[in-house]
Amino acid sequence: MKIGERENFGSKLGVVLAAAGSAVGLGNIWRFPIETGQNGGAAFILLYIICIIVLGMPIMLSEFLIGRHTHANTAGAYRMLAPRTQWKWVGRLGVFTGFMILSYYSVVAGWTAEYAVLAASNAFEGKTIEDFPRIFGEFASNPWKPVLWLIAFLVLTHVVIVRGVNSGIEKFSKILMPLLFIIVVILVICSVTLPGASKGVEFLIKPDFSKIDSSVVLSAMGQAFFSLSLGMGCLCTYASYFGKDTNLAKTVLNVCVIDTFVALMAGFIIFPASFSAGYALGPEDIGPSLIFITLPNVFQQAFAGAPVLAYIFSVMFYILLVVAALTSTISMHEVATIYLSEEFSMSRRKAATIITSCCIVLGIFCSLSFGVLNGFRMWDMTIFDLFDFASSNILLPVGGMFISLFAGWHLDKQLFRDEITNGGIIRAPYFRVLLFILKYVAPLAICCVILNQFGVLF
Ligand code: PHE
């Protein structure tokens, strides 16, 4: 396929739901509650929201305008806007990062599918706190089952991608996202009305500022990047399918509101249910264990007198995770597929097949790192942990930093203004503030995050 020979999203709703589908994922339902639990509850949430407004929104707007202006894959976009420079590497880095995230993210996505099936077959009934770590441990270290789920999940993503932008990404987003909202709302209502749930609600809305220190600020920033799918050209790629009349700033606002809303609601599902079951989430609940060990137990305890409710709650929760993960894996896959297809002139199907096959191979290594390959470590990390750390904690922030430097310093100001105002039709009174953030605030702040990862700063 050549740059320019492509479909656009068919409707404004399609644009918002597809972009929100990318943003809303395991990051909201799995990672956000863990970060909130560990970093002081409401105080962390407040910081997180500040990070979304100050850093997330300007960088998302930059990705949108770069993609929409060029109508090209992320590497092609930088090449077109900065010909004969090294900026194209920002796009290529994004493709590489997305590819890495997709490989390990699909492993966890596969686990959510197994748990949806376990929940549906009522495998959790009557199980106690001792049983769940064993169930999860046996599953994750099994050499076959998680690998088969990983392959199934990637093949499902592949099928959607091969169908194209309109009948694949847009159509599925329009079905899956409303389903996700409905499940979220039902689960929140069930959770906050449990006896003793108010303590969990209080934890989420009453800030304790004494908990805030530099590492909490940095965690909030990292979470904002991951959750908004920023820093790897994902939203830049989706924006390349936006029409000329799409209001970019409004779309940014919609996506950020939806993403934050779902993250907060995930908190309102998990904490009230946990507190009601007499389970205050502690440091030992970090990582995969939260949704695969702690929560199935919490659901059993919280609805102890009503097994039917425990059943429905668990099934809906894991379906929610599957749906959220799928709309995100689709977006990561698209970045790499359209890159291969346009840059190496190959059909969409062929490009998608190459990406799916390579991700399956890498994903298998990530998956086996919970079992037979557990002893294989680099810098003291398993393959899965290494992929997670390198992509989310280093490559995404580095990508985000270069995107903001590109938009703030390199991009022609008139082009920038034309894109966000749709050629002068929409007002953009925030333009100067936006440029200031992109030039100075965002790059410096992100630099701090990265240095902190290596223990240089704090
Ligand atoms: N934002 C997604 C989530 O919250 C993860 C993601 C990261 C998706 C980067 C695409 C790109 O789960």
Short mmCIF file of C-alpha atoms and ligand atoms in Angstrom, two decimals:
data_model
loop_
_atom_site.label_atom_id
_atom_site.label_comp_id
_atom_site.label_asym_id
_atom_site.label_seq_id
_atom_site.Cartn_x
_atom_site.Cartn_y
_atom_site.Cartn_z
CA MET A 1 0.00 0.00 0.00
CA LYS A 2 1.22 3.53 -0.70
CA ILE A 3 0.88 6.54 1.59
CA GLY A 4 -2.40 8.28 0.77
CA GLU A 5 -4.23 5.20 -0.60
CA ARG A 6 -6.19 4.64 2.55
CA GLU A 7 -9.56 4.74 4.24
CA ASN A 8 -10.66 7.25 6.89
CA PHE A 9 -12.83 6.69 9.93
CA GLY A 10 -16.41 7.07 8.80
CA SER A 11 -17.85 9.12 11.67
CA LYS A 12 -16.92 11.40 14.55
CA LEU A 13 -18.18 8.79 17.00
CA GLY A 14 -15.96 6.21 15.30
CA VAL A 15 -12.95 8.51 15.77
CA VAL A 16 -13.57 9.02 19.48
CA LEU A 17 -14.43 5.39 20.23
CA ALA A 18 -11.43 4.01 18.34
CA ALA A 19 -8.99 6.39 20.05
CA ALA A 20 -10.64 5.81 23.42
CA GLY A 21 -10.51 2.08 22.72
CA SER A 22 -6.76 2.33 22.35
CA ALA A 23 -6.40 4.34 25.54
CA VAL A 24 -8.75 2.31 27.70
CA GLY A 25 -7.10 -1.02 28.43
CA LEU A 26 -5.34 -3.09 31.01
CA GLY A 27 -3.61 0.15 32.00
CA ASN A 28 -6.89 1.48 33.39
CA ILE A 29 -8.31 -1.59 35.03
CA TRP A 30 -5.18 -3.39 36.11
CA ARG A 31 -2.35 -0.87 36.45
CA PHE A 32 -4.24 2.21 37.65
CA PRO A 33 -5.79 0.65 40.78
CA ILE A 34 -2.41 -0.84 41.77
CA GLU A 35 -0.66 2.50 41.38
CA THR A 36 -3.45 4.25 43.27
CA GLY A 37 -3.37 1.70 46.07
CA GLN A 38 0.37 2.00 46.49
CA ASN A 39 0.69 5.74 46.13
CA GLY A 40 -1.82 7.10 48.61
CA GLY A 41 -5.24 6.85 46.95
CA ALA A 42 -6.93 10.17 46.24
CA ALA A 43 -3.70 12.19 46.43
CA PHE A 44 -2.24 10.08 43.63
CA ILE A 45 -5.41 10.45 41.58
CA LEU A 46 -5.19 14.22 41.87
CA LEU A 47 -1.59 14.20 40.63
CA TYR A 48 -2.51 11.80 37.86
CA ILE A 49 -5.23 14.15 36.64
CA ILE A 50 -2.77 17.07 36.70
CA CYS A 51 -0.34 15.00 34.60
CA ILE A 52 -3.10 14.20 32.12
CA ILE A 53 -3.96 17.88 31.73
CA VAL A 54 -0.45 19.34 31.70
CA LEU A 55 1.45 16.63 29.80
CA GLY A 56 -0.98 14.11 28.36
CA MET A 57 -3.29 16.48 26.54
CA PRO A 58 -0.58 18.57 24.79
CA ILE A 59 1.34 15.48 23.67
CA MET A 60 -1.82 13.75 22.49
CA LEU A 61 -2.74 16.84 20.50
CA SER A 62 0.74 16.81 18.94
CA GLU A 63 0.40 13.16 17.94
CA PHE A 64 -3.03 13.86 16.48
CA LEU A 65 -1.91 16.77 14.38
CA ILE A 66 1.20 15.03 13.07
CA GLY A 67 -0.89 12.03 12.01
CA ARG A 68 -3.82 13.94 10.58
CA HIS A 69 -1.65 16.37 8.63
CA THR A 70 0.40 13.69 6.91
CA HIS A 71 -2.15 10.86 6.59
CA ALA A 72 0.78 8.48 6.86
CA ASN A 73 2.13 5.78 9.14
CA THR A 74 4.11 7.15 12.06
CA ALA A 75 7.59 6.79 10.49
CA GLY A 76 6.34 8.16 7.16
CA ALA A 77 4.74 11.09 9.00
CA TYR A 78 8.02 12.30 10.51
CA ARG A 79 9.81 11.78 7.23
CA MET A 80 7.26 13.92 5.43
CA LEU A 81 7.34 16.70 8.01
CA ALA A 82 11.11 16.67 8.41
CA PRO A 83 12.60 15.31 5.21
CA ARG A 84 16.28 14.33 5.20
CA THR A 85 16.56 14.58 8.97
CA GLN A 86 16.87 11.98 11.68
CA TRP A 87 13.35 12.70 13.06
CA LYS A 88 12.09 9.63 11.19
CA TRP A 89 13.69 7.61 13.97
CA VAL A 90 11.04 8.92 16.39
CA GLY A 91 8.43 7.19 14.24
CA ARG A 92 10.47 4.03 13.89
CA LEU A 93 11.09 3.96 17.62
CA GLY A 94 7.33 4.13 18.11
CA VAL A 95 6.76 1.15 15.82
CA PHE A 96 9.38 -0.83 17.71
CA THR A 97 7.94 0.13 21.11
CA GLY A 98 4.43 -0.79 20.04
CA PHE A 99 5.65 -4.12 18.78
CA MET A 100 7.33 -4.87 22.12
CA ILE A 101 4.32 -3.81 24.17
CA LEU A 102 2.01 -5.87 21.98
CA SER A 103 4.12 -8.99 22.58
CA TYR A 104 3.92 -8.94 26.36
CA TYR A 105 0.55 -7.20 26.66
CA SER A 106 -1.01 -10.05 24.67
CA VAL A 107 0.28 -12.51 27.26
CA VAL A 108 -1.70 -10.74 30.01
CA ALA A 109 -4.62 -10.31 27.58
CA GLY A 110 -4.55 -14.08 27.07
CA TRP A 111 -4.69 -14.61 30.83
CA THR A 112 -7.80 -12.41 31.03
CA ALA A 113 -9.45 -14.66 28.42
CA GLU A 114 -8.59 -17.80 30.43
CA TYR A 115 -10.01 -16.15 33.56
CA ALA A 116 -13.17 -15.13 31.72
CA VAL A 117 -13.63 -18.80 30.80
CA LEU A 118 -12.79 -19.97 34.34
CA ALA A 119 -15.27 -17.47 35.79
CA ALA A 120 -17.95 -18.52 33.30
CA SER A 121 -17.46 -22.19 34.16
CA ASN A 122 -17.93 -21.30 37.85
CA ALA A 123 -14.42 -22.48 38.73
CA PHE A 124 -14.05 -19.88 41.51
CA GLU A 125 -17.03 -20.93 43.64
CA GLY A 126 -16.09 -22.16 47.09
CA LYS A 127 -12.41 -21.32 46.58
CA THR A 128 -10.53 -19.60 49.37
CA ILE A 129 -7.60 -17.25 49.72
CA GLU A 130 -5.22 -20.22 49.71
CA ASP A 131 -6.51 -21.57 46.40
CA PHE A 132 -6.16 -18.54 44.14
CA PRO A 133 -2.34 -18.14 44.17
CA ARG A 134 -2.08 -21.84 43.33
CA ILE A 135 -4.62 -21.63 40.49
CA PHE A 136 -2.83 -18.66 38.98
CA GLY A 137 0.67 -20.09 39.53
CA GLU A 138 -0.23 -23.39 37.90
CA PHE A 139 -1.83 -21.66 34.94
CA ALA A 140 0.90 -19.05 34.29
CA SER A 141 3.70 -21.59 34.54
CA ASN A 142 1.93 -24.18 32.36
CA PRO A 143 3.93 -24.42 29.11
CA TRP A 144 0.87 -24.70 26.83
CA LYS A 145 -2.26 -23.03 28.10
CA PRO A 146 -1.09 -19.41 28.33
CA VAL A 147 0.69 -19.77 24.99
CA LEU A 148 -2.48 -21.01 23.32
CA TRP A 149 -4.45 -18.09 24.78
CA LEU A 150 -1.75 -15.67 23.65
CA ILE A 151 -1.99 -17.04 20.10
CA ALA A 152 -5.78 -16.92 20.20
CA PHE A 153 -5.72 -13.29 21.33
CA LEU A 154 -3.24 -12.23 18.67
CA VAL A 155 -5.16 -14.08 15.97
CA LEU A 156 -8.36 -12.31 17.05
CA THR A 157 -6.54 -8.97 16.88
CA HIS A 158 -5.19 -9.98 13.47
CA VAL A 159 -8.67 -10.75 12.14
CA VAL A 160 -9.91 -7.28 13.09
CA ILE A 161 -6.83 -5.58 11.61
CA VAL A 162 -7.07 -7.44 8.31
CA ARG A 163 -10.67 -6.24 7.91
CA GLY A 164 -9.32 -2.70 7.66
CA VAL A 165 -10.02 0.65 9.24
CA ASN A 166 -13.79 0.94 8.72
CA SER A 167 -15.05 -2.61 8.88
CA GLY A 168 -12.36 -3.67 11.35
CA ILE A 169 -11.13 -1.08 13.85
CA GLU A 170 -14.07 1.33 13.69
CA LYS A 171 -16.81 -1.29 13.63
CA PHE A 172 -15.34 -3.27 16.52
CA SER A 173 -14.73 -0.12 18.57
CA LYS A 174 -18.36 0.86 18.10
CA ILE A 175 -19.50 -2.51 19.42
CA LEU A 176 -16.91 -3.13 22.13
CA MET A 177 -16.67 0.31 23.74
CA PRO A 178 -20.40 0.69 24.57
CA LEU A 179 -20.29 -2.87 25.91
CA LEU A 180 -17.35 -1.88 28.09
CA PHE A 181 -19.16 1.21 29.45
CA ILE A 182 -22.24 -0.83 30.31
CA ILE A 183 -20.21 -3.45 32.18
CA VAL A 184 -18.23 -0.77 34.03
CA VAL A 185 -21.37 1.00 35.23
CA ILE A 186 -23.06 -2.22 36.39
CA LEU A 187 -19.94 -3.33 38.26
CA VAL A 188 -19.50 0.06 39.96
CA ILE A 189 -23.10 0.03 41.16
CA CYS A 190 -22.71 -3.52 42.53
CA SER A 191 -19.42 -2.71 44.22
CA VAL A 192 -20.26 0.58 45.94
CA THR A 193 -23.52 -0.79 47.35
CA LEU A 194 -21.80 -3.67 49.15
CA PRO A 195 -21.86 -3.51 52.95
CA GLY A 196 -18.79 -1.68 54.25
CA ALA A 197 -17.91 -0.39 50.79
CA SER A 198 -17.87 3.23 51.95
CA LYS A 199 -14.34 2.90 53.34
CA GLY A 200 -13.12 2.04 49.85
CA VAL A 201 -14.97 5.02 48.40
CA GLU A 202 -13.44 7.27 51.07
CA PHE A 203 -9.97 6.01 50.18
CA LEU A 204 -10.55 7.12 46.61
CA ILE A 205 -11.95 10.57 47.30
CA LYS A 206 -10.18 11.77 50.46
CA PRO A 207 -6.63 12.85 49.61
CA ASP A 208 -3.83 12.33 52.10
CA PHE A 209 -1.19 14.77 50.89
CA SER A 210 1.41 13.47 53.31
CA LYS A 211 1.80 10.49 50.96
CA ILE A 212 3.03 12.64 48.07
CA ASP A 213 6.74 12.59 47.32
CA SER A 214 8.82 12.72 44.18
CA SER A 215 8.37 9.05 43.35
CA VAL A 216 4.59 9.40 43.56
CA VAL A 217 4.73 12.30 41.10
CA LEU A 218 6.85 10.22 38.75
CA SER A 219 4.55 7.21 39.00
CA ALA A 220 1.58 9.41 38.15
CA MET A 221 3.37 10.67 35.06
CA GLY A 222 4.36 7.19 33.87
CA GLN A 223 0.83 5.94 34.40
CA ALA A 224 -0.59 8.87 32.40
CA PHE A 225 1.62 7.97 29.42
CA PHE A 226 0.82 4.30 29.46
CA SER A 227 -2.88 4.79 29.98
CA LEU A 228 -3.29 7.37 27.22
CA SER A 229 -1.27 5.23 24.75
CA LEU A 230 1.16 8.11 24.31
CA GLY A 231 4.73 8.12 23.11
CA MET A 232 4.67 5.40 20.47
CA GLY A 233 2.76 6.86 17.56
CA CYS A 234 -0.40 4.91 18.30
CA LEU A 235 -2.62 7.96 18.36
CA CYS A 236 -0.59 9.49 15.53
CA THR A 237 -1.45 6.44 13.42
CA TYR A 238 -5.14 6.57 14.32
CA ALA A 239 -5.18 10.31 13.58
CA SER A 240 -3.91 9.56 10.09
CA TYR A 241 -7.41 8.17 9.47
CA PHE A 242 -9.15 11.32 10.79
CA GLY A 243 -11.03 13.49 8.33
CA LYS A 244 -10.13 17.15 7.72
CA ASP A 245 -13.15 18.30 9.75
CA THR A 246 -12.27 16.36 12.92
CA ASN A 247 -11.88 18.79 15.81
CA LEU A 248 -8.55 17.60 17.23
CA ALA A 249 -8.67 19.47 20.55
CA LYS A 250 -12.20 18.27 21.24
CA THR A 251 -11.20 14.69 20.41
CA VAL A 252 -8.26 14.98 22.84
CA LEU A 253 -10.64 16.17 25.54
CA ASN A 254 -13.12 13.35 24.86
CA VAL A 255 -10.46 10.63 24.88
CA CYS A 256 -8.83 11.92 28.07
CA VAL A 257 -12.16 12.23 29.86
CA ILE A 258 -13.23 8.72 28.83
CA ASP A 259 -9.88 7.19 29.76
CA THR A 260 -9.78 8.90 33.16
CA PHE A 261 -13.41 8.05 33.79
CA VAL A 262 -12.83 4.35 33.16
CA ALA A 263 -9.69 4.35 35.33
CA LEU A 264 -11.56 6.00 38.19
CA MET A 265 -14.47 3.63 37.78
CA ALA A 266 -12.06 0.68 37.89
CA GLY A 267 -10.97 2.08 41.25
CA PHE A 268 -14.61 2.27 42.31
CA ILE A 269 -15.07 -1.37 41.33
CA ILE A 270 -11.95 -2.73 43.01
CA PHE A 271 -11.51 -0.74 46.25
CA PRO A 272 -15.07 -0.76 47.62
CA ALA A 273 -15.34 -4.51 46.91
CA SER A 274 -11.93 -5.10 48.53
CA PHE A 275 -12.69 -3.03 51.63
CA SER A 276 -16.08 -4.67 51.91
CA ALA A 277 -14.38 -8.06 51.92
CA GLY A 278 -12.07 -6.77 54.65
CA TYR A 279 -9.14 -6.74 52.28
CA ALA A 280 -7.01 -3.56 52.19
CA LEU A 281 -4.82 -3.82 49.11
CA GLY A 282 -1.20 -3.89 50.16
CA PRO A 283 2.20 -4.03 48.46
CA GLU A 284 1.94 -7.80 48.06
CA ASP A 285 -0.92 -7.24 45.62
CA ILE A 286 1.36 -5.61 43.06
CA GLY A 287 1.46 -6.76 39.47
CA PRO A 288 -0.44 -9.57 37.86
CA SER A 289 -1.62 -10.89 41.20
CA LEU A 290 -4.14 -8.08 41.67
CA ILE A 291 -6.56 -9.13 38.99
CA PHE A 292 -5.76 -12.82 38.92
CA ILE A 293 -5.26 -13.71 42.57
CA THR A 294 -6.58 -10.96 44.81
CA LEU A 295 -9.73 -10.02 42.94
CA PRO A 296 -11.27 -13.45 42.33
CA ASN A 297 -10.91 -13.97 46.06
CA VAL A 298 -12.33 -10.53 46.85
CA PHE A 299 -15.38 -11.22 44.67
CA GLN A 300 -16.01 -14.54 46.44
CA GLN A 301 -15.70 -12.91 49.87
CA ALA A 302 -17.67 -9.76 49.07
CA PHE A 303 -20.65 -11.72 47.74
CA ALA A 304 -20.23 -14.59 50.20
CA GLY A 305 -23.96 -14.87 50.88
CA ALA A 306 -24.96 -14.67 47.23
CA PRO A 307 -22.97 -17.04 44.99
CA VAL A 308 -25.01 -16.04 41.93
CA LEU A 309 -23.93 -12.43 42.33
CA ALA A 310 -20.30 -13.49 42.84
CA TYR A 311 -20.59 -15.48 39.62
CA ILE A 312 -22.11 -12.65 37.57
CA PHE A 313 -19.68 -10.09 38.99
CA SER A 314 -16.63 -12.25 38.18
CA VAL A 315 -17.75 -13.13 34.66
CA MET A 316 -18.54 -9.51 33.83
CA PHE A 317 -15.27 -8.29 35.28
CA TYR A 318 -13.14 -10.62 33.16
CA ILE A 319 -15.17 -9.93 30.03
CA LEU A 320 -14.54 -6.25 30.72
CA LEU A 321 -10.82 -6.92 30.82
CA VAL A 322 -10.88 -8.93 27.59
CA VAL A 323 -12.78 -6.17 25.79
CA ALA A 324 -10.53 -3.41 27.12
CA ALA A 325 -7.39 -5.34 26.21
CA LEU A 326 -8.63 -6.19 22.71
CA THR A 327 -9.32 -2.59 21.67
CA SER A 328 -5.79 -1.71 22.84
CA THR A 329 -4.01 -4.62 21.12
CA ILE A 330 -5.82 -3.66 17.91
CA SER A 331 -4.35 -0.16 18.12
CA MET A 332 -0.80 -1.39 18.75
CA HIS A 333 -1.04 -3.88 15.91
CA GLU A 334 -2.26 -1.19 13.53
CA VAL A 335 0.83 0.98 14.16
CA ALA A 336 3.18 -1.78 13.02
CA THR A 337 0.93 -3.13 10.25
CA ILE A 338 0.41 0.18 8.47
CA TYR A 339 4.12 0.95 8.88
CA LEU A 340 5.17 -2.26 7.12
CA SER A 341 2.43 -1.95 4.54
CA GLU A 342 3.24 1.64 3.52
CA GLU A 343 6.98 1.75 3.99
CA PHE A 344 7.67 -1.59 2.31
CA SER A 345 4.78 -1.49 -0.20
CA MET A 346 3.04 -4.68 0.80
CA SER A 347 -0.60 -5.61 1.21
CA ARG A 348 -2.32 -5.02 4.52
CA ARG A 349 -2.91 -8.74 4.94
CA LYS A 350 0.73 -9.63 4.37
CA ALA A 351 1.97 -6.89 6.72
CA ALA A 352 -0.49 -7.98 9.41
CA THR A 353 0.55 -11.61 9.03
CA ILE A 354 4.21 -10.75 9.51
CA ILE A 355 3.46 -8.67 12.62
CA THR A 356 1.15 -11.29 14.13
CA SER A 357 3.68 -14.09 13.52
CA CYS A 358 6.59 -12.14 15.01
CA CYS A 359 4.52 -11.09 18.02
CA ILE A 360 3.48 -14.69 18.60
CA VAL A 361 7.14 -15.74 18.69
CA LEU A 362 8.17 -12.93 21.06
CA GLY A 363 5.01 -13.40 23.11
CA ILE A 364 5.80 -17.09 23.58
CA PHE A 365 9.16 -16.15 25.12
CA CYS A 366 7.41 -13.63 27.40
CA SER A 367 4.80 -16.20 28.37
CA LEU A 368 7.32 -18.96 29.05
CA SER A 369 9.27 -16.60 31.29
CA PHE A 370 6.65 -17.42 33.95
CA GLY A 371 7.48 -21.12 33.61
CA VAL A 372 10.33 -22.96 31.93
CA LEU A 373 12.25 -19.80 31.04
CA ASN A 374 11.90 -18.29 34.50
CA GLY A 375 15.57 -18.82 35.25
CA PHE A 376 16.67 -16.85 32.19
CA ARG A 377 17.28 -13.31 33.44
CA MET A 378 18.84 -10.16 32.12
CA TRP A 379 19.62 -7.35 34.56
CA ASP A 380 17.83 -9.48 37.10
CA MET A 381 14.57 -9.40 35.11
CA THR A 382 12.65 -12.16 33.34
CA ILE A 383 11.95 -11.65 29.63
CA PHE A 384 8.41 -10.49 30.44
CA ASP A 385 9.60 -8.00 33.05
CA LEU A 386 12.32 -6.75 30.75
CA PHE A 387 9.84 -6.10 27.93
CA ASP A 388 7.48 -4.36 30.34
CA PHE A 389 10.19 -2.24 31.93
CA ALA A 390 12.00 -1.30 28.73
CA SER A 391 8.90 -0.38 26.78
CA SER A 392 6.65 1.26 29.37
CA ASN A 393 9.23 2.88 31.60
CA ILE A 394 11.85 3.88 29.08
CA LEU A 395 10.74 3.77 25.45
CA LEU A 396 7.30 5.38 25.92
CA PRO A 397 8.60 8.36 27.91
CA VAL A 398 11.56 8.77 25.51
CA GLY A 399 9.14 8.67 22.57
CA GLY A 400 6.87 11.20 24.32
CA MET A 401 9.80 13.51 24.96
CA PHE A 402 10.84 13.50 21.30
CA ILE A 403 7.27 14.02 20.15
CA SER A 404 6.94 17.11 22.31
CA LEU A 405 10.35 18.41 21.19
CA PHE A 406 9.36 17.82 17.58
CA ALA A 407 6.02 19.58 17.93
CA GLY A 408 7.42 22.40 20.08
CA TRP A 409 10.67 23.19 18.24
CA HIS A 410 10.66 21.68 14.77
CA LEU A 411 7.12 21.88 13.49
CA ASP A 412 6.16 24.94 11.48
CA LYS A 413 4.03 27.16 13.75
CA GLN A 414 1.60 28.06 10.99
CA LEU A 415 1.07 24.40 10.12
CA PHE A 416 0.55 23.65 13.82
CA ARG A 417 -2.01 26.42 14.20
CA ASP A 418 -3.79 25.48 10.96
CA GLU A 419 -4.19 21.89 12.08
CA ILE A 420 -5.60 22.63 15.51
CA THR A 421 -7.91 25.34 14.19
CA ASN A 422 -8.90 23.38 11.05
CA GLY A 423 -7.64 26.20 8.87
CA GLY A 424 -8.90 29.03 11.11
CA ILE A 425 -12.42 27.68 11.71
CA ILE A 426 -11.98 26.66 15.36
CA ARG A 427 -10.56 29.01 18.00
CA ALA A 428 -7.40 27.98 19.86
CA PRO A 429 -6.78 30.56 22.62
CA TYR A 430 -4.51 28.08 24.39
CA PHE A 431 -1.94 28.05 21.56
CA ARG A 432 0.88 29.91 23.37
CA VAL A 433 0.53 27.93 26.58
CA LEU A 434 0.50 24.74 24.53
CA LEU A 435 3.72 25.67 22.75
CA PHE A 436 5.39 26.59 26.02
CA ILE A 437 4.50 23.22 27.51
CA LEU A 438 5.71 21.33 24.45
CA LYS A 439 8.95 23.27 24.24
CA TYR A 440 9.99 23.27 27.87
CA VAL A 441 7.69 21.73 30.48
CA ALA A 442 6.99 18.32 28.93
CA PRO A 443 10.55 17.49 27.77
CA LEU A 444 12.04 18.52 31.11
CA ALA A 445 9.44 16.68 33.15
CA ILE A 446 9.86 13.51 31.10
CA CYS A 447 13.62 13.77 31.33
CA CYS A 448 13.21 13.68 35.12
CA VAL A 449 11.11 10.50 34.88
CA ILE A 450 13.72 8.75 32.79
CA LEU A 451 16.63 9.79 34.96
CA ASN A 452 14.66 8.64 37.94
CA GLN A 453 14.26 5.19 36.39
CA PHE A 454 17.99 4.84 36.55
CA GLY A 455 18.19 6.25 40.05
CA VAL A 456 20.17 9.25 38.81
CA LEU A 457 17.85 11.88 40.21
CA PHE A 458 16.00 10.85 43.33
N1 PHE B 1 -3.33 2.57 26.85
C1 PHE B 1 -3.36 1.16 26.89
C2 PHE B 1 -3.89 0.72 28.25
O1 PHE B 1 -4.25 1.52 29.06
C3 PHE B 1 -2.03 0.54 26.64
C4 PHE B 1 -1.36 1.02 25.41
C5 PHE B 1 -0.10 1.59 25.49
C6 PHE B 1 -2.00 0.91 24.18
C7 PHE B 1 0.52 2.07 24.36
C8 PHE B 1 -1.39 1.38 23.05
C9 PHE B 1 -0.15 1.96 23.14
O2 PHE B 1 -3.93 -0.44 28.52
#
